[in-house]
Coordinates of C-alpha atoms in Angstrom, one line a residue:
X123 CA 34.1 14.7 94.5
X124 CA 36.5 16.4 97.1
X125 CA 35.3 14.0 99.7
X126 CA 35.8 11.0 98.1
X127 CA 39.2 11.9 97.4
X128 CA 39.8 13.0 100.9
X129 CA 38.4 9.5 102.0
X130 CA 41.1 8.3 99.3
X131 CA 43.6 10.1 101.3
X132 CA 42.7 9.4 104.6
X133 CA 42.6 5.2 103.3
X134 CA 45.9 5.5 101.9
X135 CA 47.4 7.4 105.2
X136 CA 45.8 4.5 107.5
X137 CA 47.4 1.8 105.3
X138 CA 50.9 4.0 105.1
X139 CA 50.7 3.6 109.3
X140 CA 49.8 -0.2 109.2
X141 CA 52.7 -0.7 106.7
X142 CA 55.3 1.2 109.0
X143 CA 54.0 -1.0 111.9
X144 CA 53.8 -4.2 110.2
X145 CA 56.9 -4.1 108.1
X146 CA 59.7 -3.4 110.1
X147 CA 58.5 -5.6 112.8
X148 CA 57.6 -8.4 110.7
X149 CA 61.4 -7.8 109.4
X150 CA 62.8 -7.9 113.3
X151 CA 62.8 -4.3 113.8
X152 CA 60.6 -3.6 116.6
X153 CA 62.2 0.1 117.3
X154 CA 62.2 0.7 113.4
X155 CA 58.4 0.2 113.7
X156 CA 57.8 2.7 116.8
X157 CA 59.9 5.0 115.0
X158 CA 58.4 4.6 111.1
X159 CA 55.0 4.7 113.2
X160 CA 55.9 7.8 114.7
X161 CA 57.1 9.6 111.5
X162 CA 53.7 8.6 109.7
X163 CA 51.7 10.2 112.8
X164 CA 53.7 13.1 112.4
X165 CA 53.6 13.8 108.9
X166 CA 50.6 16.5 108.9
X167 CA 52.4 18.2 111.7
X168 CA 55.9 18.4 109.7
X169 CA 54.2 19.6 106.9
X170 CA 52.6 22.0 108.7
X171 CA 55.7 23.2 110.3
X172 CA 56.9 23.4 106.8
X173 CA 54.4 26.5 105.9
X174 CA 55.0 28.4 109.2
X175 CA 58.5 28.5 108.5
X176 CA 57.9 29.8 104.7
X177 CA 54.7 32.2 106.5
X178 CA 57.0 34.0 109.5
X179 CA 59.6 34.6 106.4
X180 CA 57.3 36.5 103.9
X181 CA 55.7 38.3 107.0
X182 CA 58.8 39.6 108.4
X183 CA 58.3 42.9 106.2
X184 CA 54.5 42.9 106.4
X185 CA 52.5 45.5 107.3
X186 CA 51.3 43.2 109.7
X187 CA 51.9 42.9 113.3
X188 CA 54.8 40.9 113.6
X189 CA 54.1 37.4 115.4
X190 CA 56.3 36.6 118.0
X191 CA 57.7 33.5 118.7
X192 CA 55.1 32.3 121.4
X193 CA 52.5 33.0 119.1
X194 CA 54.2 31.3 116.3
X195 CA 54.2 27.8 118.6
X196 CA 50.7 28.5 119.9
X197 CA 49.3 28.3 116.3
X198 CA 51.1 25.6 115.0
X199 CA 49.7 23.4 117.2
X200 CA 46.2 24.5 117.4
X201 CA 47.0 23.7 113.3
X202 CA 48.0 20.5 114.4
X203 CA 45.2 19.6 116.5
X204 CA 42.5 20.9 114.2
X205 CA 43.3 19.9 110.7
X206 CA 43.0 16.0 111.0
X207 CA 39.1 17.1 112.4
X208 CA 38.8 19.1 109.3
X209 CA 40.4 17.0 106.8
X210 CA 40.5 13.5 108.4
X211 CA 36.5 13.3 109.2
X212 CA 34.2 16.3 108.8
X213 CA 35.1 16.6 105.4
X214 CA 35.8 12.9 103.8
X215 CA 33.1 11.6 105.8
X216 CA 30.9 13.7 107.7
X217 CA 30.4 16.8 105.3
X218 CA 26.6 16.3 105.3
X219 CA 26.1 16.0 108.8
X220 CA 24.5 19.3 109.2
X221 CA 22.0 19.8 105.9
X222 CA 21.2 23.5 105.1
X223 CA 18.4 25.0 107.3
X224 CA 15.6 26.1 105.5
X225 CA 12.5 26.4 108.0
X226 CA 9.4 27.2 106.9
X227 CA 8.8 29.7 110.1
X228 CA 12.1 32.0 108.6
X229 CA 10.8 34.7 107.1
X230 CA 11.9 37.8 108.5
X231 CA 15.3 36.2 109.6
X232 CA 18.5 36.9 108.3
X233 CA 20.1 34.1 106.9
X234 CA 23.8 32.6 106.4
X235 CA 25.3 31.7 103.1
X236 CA 28.5 29.6 104.1
X237 CA 31.3 29.3 101.0
X238 CA 34.9 27.3 101.8
X239 CA 37.9 27.7 100.3
X240 CA 40.5 25.6 98.3
X241 CA 40.3 21.9 98.8
X242 CA 37.7 22.1 101.0
X243 CA 33.8 21.4 101.7
X244 CA 30.8 22.5 103.5
X245 CA 32.3 20.3 106.3
X246 CA 34.2 22.5 107.1
X247 CA 31.5 24.8 108.6
X248 CA 29.9 22.0 110.7
X249 CA 30.5 23.4 114.0
X250 CA 29.1 26.6 113.2
X251 CA 26.0 25.3 110.8
X252 CA 25.3 23.2 114.2
X253 CA 25.0 26.2 116.4
X254 CA 23.3 28.2 113.6
X255 CA 20.5 25.6 113.3
X256 CA 20.1 25.3 117.5
X257 CA 19.5 29.1 117.5
X258 CA 16.8 29.3 114.7
X259 CA 19.6 30.8 112.1
X260 CA 18.2 30.0 108.3
X261 CA 21.6 29.1 106.4
X262 CA 22.8 27.3 103.3
X263 CA 26.4 25.7 103.1
X264 CA 27.6 25.4 99.2
X265 CA 29.9 22.7 97.9
X266 CA 32.6 24.6 95.3
X267 CA 32.9 22.6 92.4
X268 CA 34.8 21.9 90.1
X269 CA 37.5 21.2 92.6
X270 CA 40.6 22.8 90.4
X271 CA 38.5 24.9 88.4
X272 CA 38.2 28.9 87.8
X273 CA 36.8 30.6 90.7
X274 CA 34.9 32.1 87.9
X275 CA 33.1 28.7 87.7
X276 CA 31.8 29.5 91.5
X277 CA 29.3 32.4 91.4
X278 CA 26.8 30.5 89.7
X279 CA 26.6 28.2 92.8
X280 CA 26.7 31.0 95.6
X281 CA 23.5 32.5 93.3
X282 CA 21.8 29.5 93.7
X283 CA 22.3 29.6 97.5
X284 CA 21.8 33.3 97.7
X285 CA 18.3 32.9 96.1
X286 CA 17.0 29.7 97.8
X287 CA 17.8 32.2 101.3
X288 CA 15.8 35.3 99.5
X289 CA 12.9 33.2 98.9
X290 CA 12.8 31.2 102.7
X291 CA 13.6 35.0 104.4
X292 CA 12.4 37.5 102.7
X293 CA 15.6 39.0 103.7
X294 CA 19.3 40.1 102.7
X295 CA 21.8 37.4 103.5
X296 CA 24.7 37.6 105.2
X297 CA 27.7 36.2 103.5
X298 CA 30.6 34.5 104.9
X299 CA 33.5 33.4 103.0
X300 CA 36.7 30.9 104.3
X301 CA 39.9 31.6 102.3
X302 CA 39.5 31.0 98.5
X303 CA 35.7 30.7 99.6
X304 CA 35.7 34.9 100.1
X305 CA 37.1 35.2 96.0
X306 CA 34.4 33.4 95.1
X307 CA 32.1 35.8 97.0
X308 CA 34.0 38.5 94.7
X309 CA 33.4 37.0 91.7
X310 CA 29.7 36.5 92.4
X311 CA 29.0 40.0 92.9
X312 CA 31.2 41.3 90.2
X313 CA 28.8 39.1 87.4
X314 CA 25.3 39.6 89.8
X315 CA 25.9 43.5 90.3
X316 CA 24.2 42.2 94.0
X317 CA 25.7 44.9 96.1
X318 CA 21.9 45.5 97.1
X319 CA 20.7 41.7 97.8
X320 CA 23.2 41.1 101.1
X321 CA 23.8 42.5 104.6
X322 CA 27.1 42.1 104.2
X323 CA 30.4 39.9 103.7
X324 CA 32.9 38.6 106.5
X325 CA 36.2 36.9 105.0
X326 CA 38.2 34.8 107.2
X327 CA 41.6 34.5 106.1
X328 CA 41.0 35.2 102.2
X329 CA 43.6 36.0 99.8
X330 CA 42.1 39.2 98.6
X331 CA 46.1 40.1 97.2
X332 CA 47.0 36.6 96.5
X333 CA 49.2 34.2 98.5
X334 CA 52.9 33.2 98.0
X335 CA 52.3 29.7 98.6
X336 CA 50.3 29.5 95.2
X337 CA 53.2 30.3 93.5
X338 CA 54.8 27.0 94.8
X339 CA 51.7 24.8 92.8
X340 CA 51.1 24.2 89.4
X341 CA 48.2 22.0 89.6
X342 CA 44.6 23.9 89.4
X343 CA 43.4 26.8 87.7
X344 CA 41.9 28.3 91.2
X345 CA 45.2 28.3 93.0
X346 CA 47.6 29.9 89.4
X347 CA 44.5 32.8 90.1
X348 CA 45.3 33.1 94.0
X349 CA 48.9 34.2 93.0
X350 CA 50.1 37.8 94.0
X351 CA 49.8 40.0 91.2
X352 CA 47.7 37.4 89.0
X353 CA 45.6 38.4 86.1
X354 CA 42.5 37.2 87.5
X355 CA 43.3 39.1 90.5
X356 CA 43.7 42.6 88.7
X357 CA 41.0 41.8 86.8
X358 CA 38.2 41.3 89.8
X359 CA 40.1 44.6 91.2
X360 CA 39.8 46.8 88.4
X361 CA 35.8 46.2 88.3
X362 CA 35.6 47.0 91.8
X363 CA 34.1 50.2 93.4
X364 CA 35.0 51.5 96.5
X365 CA 30.8 51.3 98.2
X366 CA 31.1 47.4 96.9
X367 CA 34.7 47.1 99.6
X368 CA 32.7 48.8 102.4
X369 CA 30.2 45.6 102.7
X370 CA 33.3 43.7 103.2
X371 CA 35.1 43.0 107.1
X372 CA 38.3 41.1 106.2
X373 CA 39.2 38.8 109.2
X374 CA 43.4 38.2 108.9
X375 CA 46.1 36.9 111.2
X376 CA 49.7 36.7 111.2
X377 CA 49.5 33.4 112.8
X378 CA 48.3 32.3 109.1
X379 CA 49.7 29.7 107.2
X380 CA 48.1 29.4 104.0
X381 CA 47.4 33.1 103.4
X382 CA 50.6 35.3 103.6
X383 CA 52.0 37.7 103.3
X384 CA 49.3 38.1 106.3
X385 CA 48.0 41.8 104.9
X386 CA 47.1 40.0 101.6
X387 CA 44.0 38.9 103.6
X388 CA 42.9 42.7 104.2
X389 CA 40.9 44.1 101.3
X390 CA 41.9 47.9 100.8
X391 CA 38.9 50.0 101.4
X392 CA 37.5 47.4 103.6
X393 CA 36.8 47.0 107.6
X394 CA 39.2 45.1 109.0
X395 CA 40.1 42.7 112.0
X396 CA 43.3 41.1 112.9
X397 CA 43.6 38.1 115.2
X398 CA 46.3 37.6 116.4
X399 CA 48.9 34.2 116.8
X400 CA 46.0 31.6 115.5
X401 CA 46.5 29.9 111.7
X402 CA 44.7 28.7 108.7
X403 CA 41.9 26.7 109.2
X404 CA 41.8 27.3 113.1
X405 CA 40.6 31.1 112.8
X406 CA 37.1 29.4 112.5
X407 CA 36.9 28.5 115.7
X408 CA 38.4 31.6 117.5
X409 CA 36.2 32.8 119.9
X410 CA 36.3 36.5 118.4
X411 CA 35.2 35.6 114.9
X412 CA 32.5 33.7 116.0
X413 CA 31.4 36.1 118.0
X414 CA 32.0 38.7 115.0
X415 CA 29.1 36.3 112.9
X416 CA 26.6 36.9 115.9
X417 CA 27.4 40.7 116.0
X418 CA 26.5 40.8 112.1
X419 CA 23.6 39.2 112.3
X420 CA 22.4 41.5 115.1
X421 CA 22.2 38.5 117.6
X422 CA 24.0 37.7 120.9
X423 CA 24.9 34.4 120.1
X424 CA 24.4 31.7 122.0
X425 CA 28.0 32.2 124.3
X426 CA 25.8 35.0 125.7
X427 CA 22.7 33.0 126.2
X428 CA 20.6 34.2 123.4

């Protein structure tokens, strides 16, 4: 469903770009045509600039290390370059470019379940999936649906993915969640009481204590559940034990333009890793984050010649 929706959005953007080029030109305003095209091309960068301004404002009194202006601009530019690749190609048109990898000889090798976040699909993970396959690491990357439903709708999807890896490898899988995906993993653990079935959990930019940005949206039950202090988050937290939280490694950053205040991406009692000057989607491609995945799997990873 999400892929089709994002295909329509990309088509609409292309039509807007075409109209911006043609209409002023035909009306005798070639300079206006250039300006209109520039505005359409820069639209996503301008929207990101708004989110980064909000992030900087709400992080000014946060417990996370302060972001410098240089880091702020670097994070914005990184997201400007990354967002079109993810939302303009990987998710709408290439979400199944890397199929789940469950090889017949996977017995005894720990696998990975990858859980994406809000308005994303498994295409988010494509570079990771290609690398995992190349290194022979079994994986399942889920699609969370309904897209705008409750986070409580997603544990059954995660359970099915975990069972696939358990059957294939005979080993406890590592679970990795980006953004809302980390909350979906917590909801799965709560429903299945599955603490003993997993190797650990890595969350990347997950709004464990909510994000202020969710307060701007009335659309989607899951966005309302991600508001700071929401009833859903309070219920989830109340049912968790200290030992469960010790299974988590929370990766977060003061350059995250979606989850802020930044410290809300840290689950109390969990291990944490702060990544400086990197935005929400771009966090997935940061070398330190990628290295953390391979370390959690107990493998050196391809960068070290594994």
